[in-house]
Amino acid sequence: IGLANYFAGAALLPYGRFLEKAQACRHDLEILAGHFGASIEQVAHRLSTLQRPGAKGIPFFFVRVDQAGTITKRHSATRLQFARFGGACPLWNVHRAFETPGRFLRQLAETPDGVRYISLARDISKPAGR
């Protein structure tokens, strides 16, 4: 399924055009989603795959988390390692995103090895019955 998702993303968000637009709009997720007719989730995931030699994007990570804190989808172009089992760290801003629908939350986090990451979290609600 992961490979199929990658190819779907590549077809909807072609590497070169997407990277160029991402750099031009300073990686604004909403601008990218509107320009390519994609969802915020699709755009965020695609940003985390832009690591082609000679045409690398910023090393993003992407994670989808449910309200219980369970990681349901992940991809990283960084050294950040996600928990394979269990939930996400309770201090992470992804948990607060469900309290502020439609708004991006920012957080600076530092891992035990001293690496710092900027995390953007946003609730992406689906209509009832889906």
Short mmCIF file of C-alpha atoms in Angstrom, two decimals:
data_model
loop_
_atom_site.label_atom_id
_atom_site.label_comp_id
_atom_site.label_asym_id
_atom_site.label_seq_id
_atom_site.Cartn_x
_atom_site.Cartn_y
_atom_site.Cartn_z
CA ILE A 1 0.00 0.00 0.00
CA GLY A 2 2.88 2.40 0.75
CA LEU A 3 4.26 2.16 -2.77
CA ALA A 4 0.80 2.68 -4.28
CA ASN A 5 0.33 5.80 -2.13
CA TYR A 6 3.72 7.11 -3.24
CA PHE A 7 2.88 6.69 -6.93
CA ALA A 8 -0.53 8.30 -6.45
CA GLY A 9 1.13 11.26 -4.77
CA ALA A 10 3.74 11.47 -7.53
CA ALA A 11 1.02 11.54 -10.20
CA LEU A 12 -1.06 14.21 -8.43
CA LEU A 13 1.95 16.22 -7.23
CA PRO A 14 4.76 15.82 -9.83
CA TYR A 15 8.19 16.06 -8.22
CA GLY A 16 9.75 18.95 -10.13
CA ARG A 17 6.67 21.16 -10.33
CA PHE A 18 5.77 20.46 -6.72
CA LEU A 19 9.27 21.15 -5.39
CA GLU A 20 9.47 24.40 -7.39
CA LYS A 21 6.07 25.62 -6.14
CA ALA A 22 6.87 24.52 -2.57
CA GLN A 23 10.04 26.58 -2.57
CA ALA A 24 8.31 29.55 -4.22
CA CYS A 25 5.52 29.69 -1.61
CA ARG A 26 7.88 28.86 1.29
CA HIS A 27 6.21 25.46 1.83
CA ASP A 28 2.80 26.94 2.65
CA LEU A 29 0.57 23.87 2.92
CA GLU A 30 -2.66 25.69 2.14
CA ILE A 31 -1.25 27.41 -0.95
CA LEU A 32 0.17 24.10 -2.21
CA ALA A 33 -3.11 22.28 -1.58
CA GLY A 34 -5.08 24.92 -3.48
CA HIS A 35 -2.63 25.09 -6.37
CA PHE A 36 -2.52 21.33 -6.94
CA GLY A 37 -6.12 20.53 -5.96
CA ALA A 38 -4.88 18.24 -3.20
CA SER A 39 -5.65 17.80 0.48
CA ILE A 40 -3.45 19.19 3.26
CA GLU A 41 -2.60 15.60 4.17
CA GLN A 42 -1.50 14.76 0.61
CA VAL A 43 0.65 17.89 0.45
CA ALA A 44 2.25 17.26 3.85
CA HIS A 45 3.04 13.66 2.92
CA ARG A 46 4.49 14.70 -0.46
CA LEU A 47 6.76 17.27 1.20
CA SER A 48 8.26 14.45 3.29
CA THR A 49 9.23 12.54 0.11
CA LEU A 50 11.20 15.28 -1.66
CA GLN A 51 14.67 13.79 -1.24
CA ARG A 52 15.80 13.10 -4.81
CA PRO A 53 19.61 13.46 -5.16
CA GLY A 54 20.38 16.78 -6.82
CA ALA A 55 16.89 18.14 -6.17
CA LYS A 56 16.28 17.72 -2.45
CA GLY A 57 13.63 19.56 -0.55
CA ILE A 58 13.69 20.38 3.14
CA PRO A 59 13.81 17.13 5.18
CA PHE A 60 10.25 17.03 6.51
CA PHE A 61 8.54 14.31 8.48
CA PHE A 62 4.86 13.47 8.23
CA VAL A 63 2.66 11.68 10.72
CA ARG A 64 -1.07 11.06 10.95
CA VAL A 65 -2.36 10.50 14.47
CA ASP A 66 -5.86 9.66 15.65
CA GLN A 67 -7.50 11.21 18.72
CA ALA A 68 -6.27 8.35 20.90
CA GLY A 69 -2.69 9.26 19.96
CA THR A 70 -2.12 6.21 17.78
CA ILE A 71 0.13 6.85 14.79
CA THR A 72 -1.77 5.60 11.74
CA LYS A 73 0.60 6.79 8.98
CA ARG A 74 4.19 8.01 9.03
CA HIS A 75 7.01 9.01 6.72
CA SER A 76 10.23 10.78 7.51
CA ALA A 77 13.06 12.30 5.51
CA THR A 78 14.76 13.08 8.83
CA ARG A 79 16.52 11.12 11.57
CA LEU A 80 13.36 11.27 13.68
CA GLN A 81 12.22 7.79 14.67
CA PHE A 82 8.55 7.20 15.41
CA ALA A 83 7.28 4.69 17.94
CA ARG A 84 6.49 1.43 16.16
CA PHE A 85 3.89 0.50 18.77
CA GLY A 86 1.78 2.57 21.14
CA GLY A 87 0.99 6.24 20.92
CA ALA A 88 2.81 9.47 20.28
CA CYS A 89 4.55 11.44 23.03
CA PRO A 90 1.89 13.10 25.23
CA LEU A 91 3.78 16.43 25.11
CA TRP A 92 3.59 16.62 21.32
CA ASN A 93 1.27 19.28 19.85
CA VAL A 94 -0.56 16.72 17.68
CA HIS A 95 -2.79 15.98 20.66
CA ARG A 96 -3.89 19.62 21.01
CA ALA A 97 -4.67 19.91 17.28
CA PHE A 98 -7.99 18.13 17.81
CA GLU A 99 -9.03 20.98 20.14
CA THR A 100 -8.44 23.68 17.48
CA PRO A 101 -10.00 22.46 14.21
CA GLY A 102 -8.70 24.08 11.03
CA ARG A 103 -5.79 25.85 12.75
CA PHE A 104 -2.10 25.04 12.55
CA LEU A 105 -0.25 24.66 15.84
CA ARG A 106 3.53 25.12 15.94
CA GLN A 107 5.94 23.52 18.36
CA LEU A 108 9.70 23.39 18.72
CA ALA A 109 10.74 19.97 20.03
CA GLU A 110 14.13 18.59 20.95
CA THR A 111 14.91 14.88 21.03
CA PRO A 112 17.19 13.32 23.67
CA ASP A 113 20.10 13.38 21.18
CA GLY A 114 19.78 17.19 20.90
CA VAL A 115 18.21 17.37 17.43
CA ARG A 116 15.54 20.06 17.13
CA TYR A 117 12.41 19.82 15.01
CA ILE A 118 9.64 22.26 14.21
CA SER A 119 6.29 20.51 14.30
CA LEU A 120 3.12 21.77 12.63
CA ALA A 121 -0.08 20.04 13.68
CA ARG A 122 -3.56 20.45 12.31
CA ASP A 123 -6.83 18.63 12.74
CA ILE A 124 -8.16 17.28 9.45
CA SER A 125 -11.78 16.40 10.03
CA LYS A 126 -13.72 14.18 7.69
CA PRO A 127 -17.49 14.51 7.30
CA ALA A 128 -19.57 12.11 9.39
CA GLY A 129 -20.21 8.74 7.80
CA ARG A 130 -16.84 8.53 6.03
#
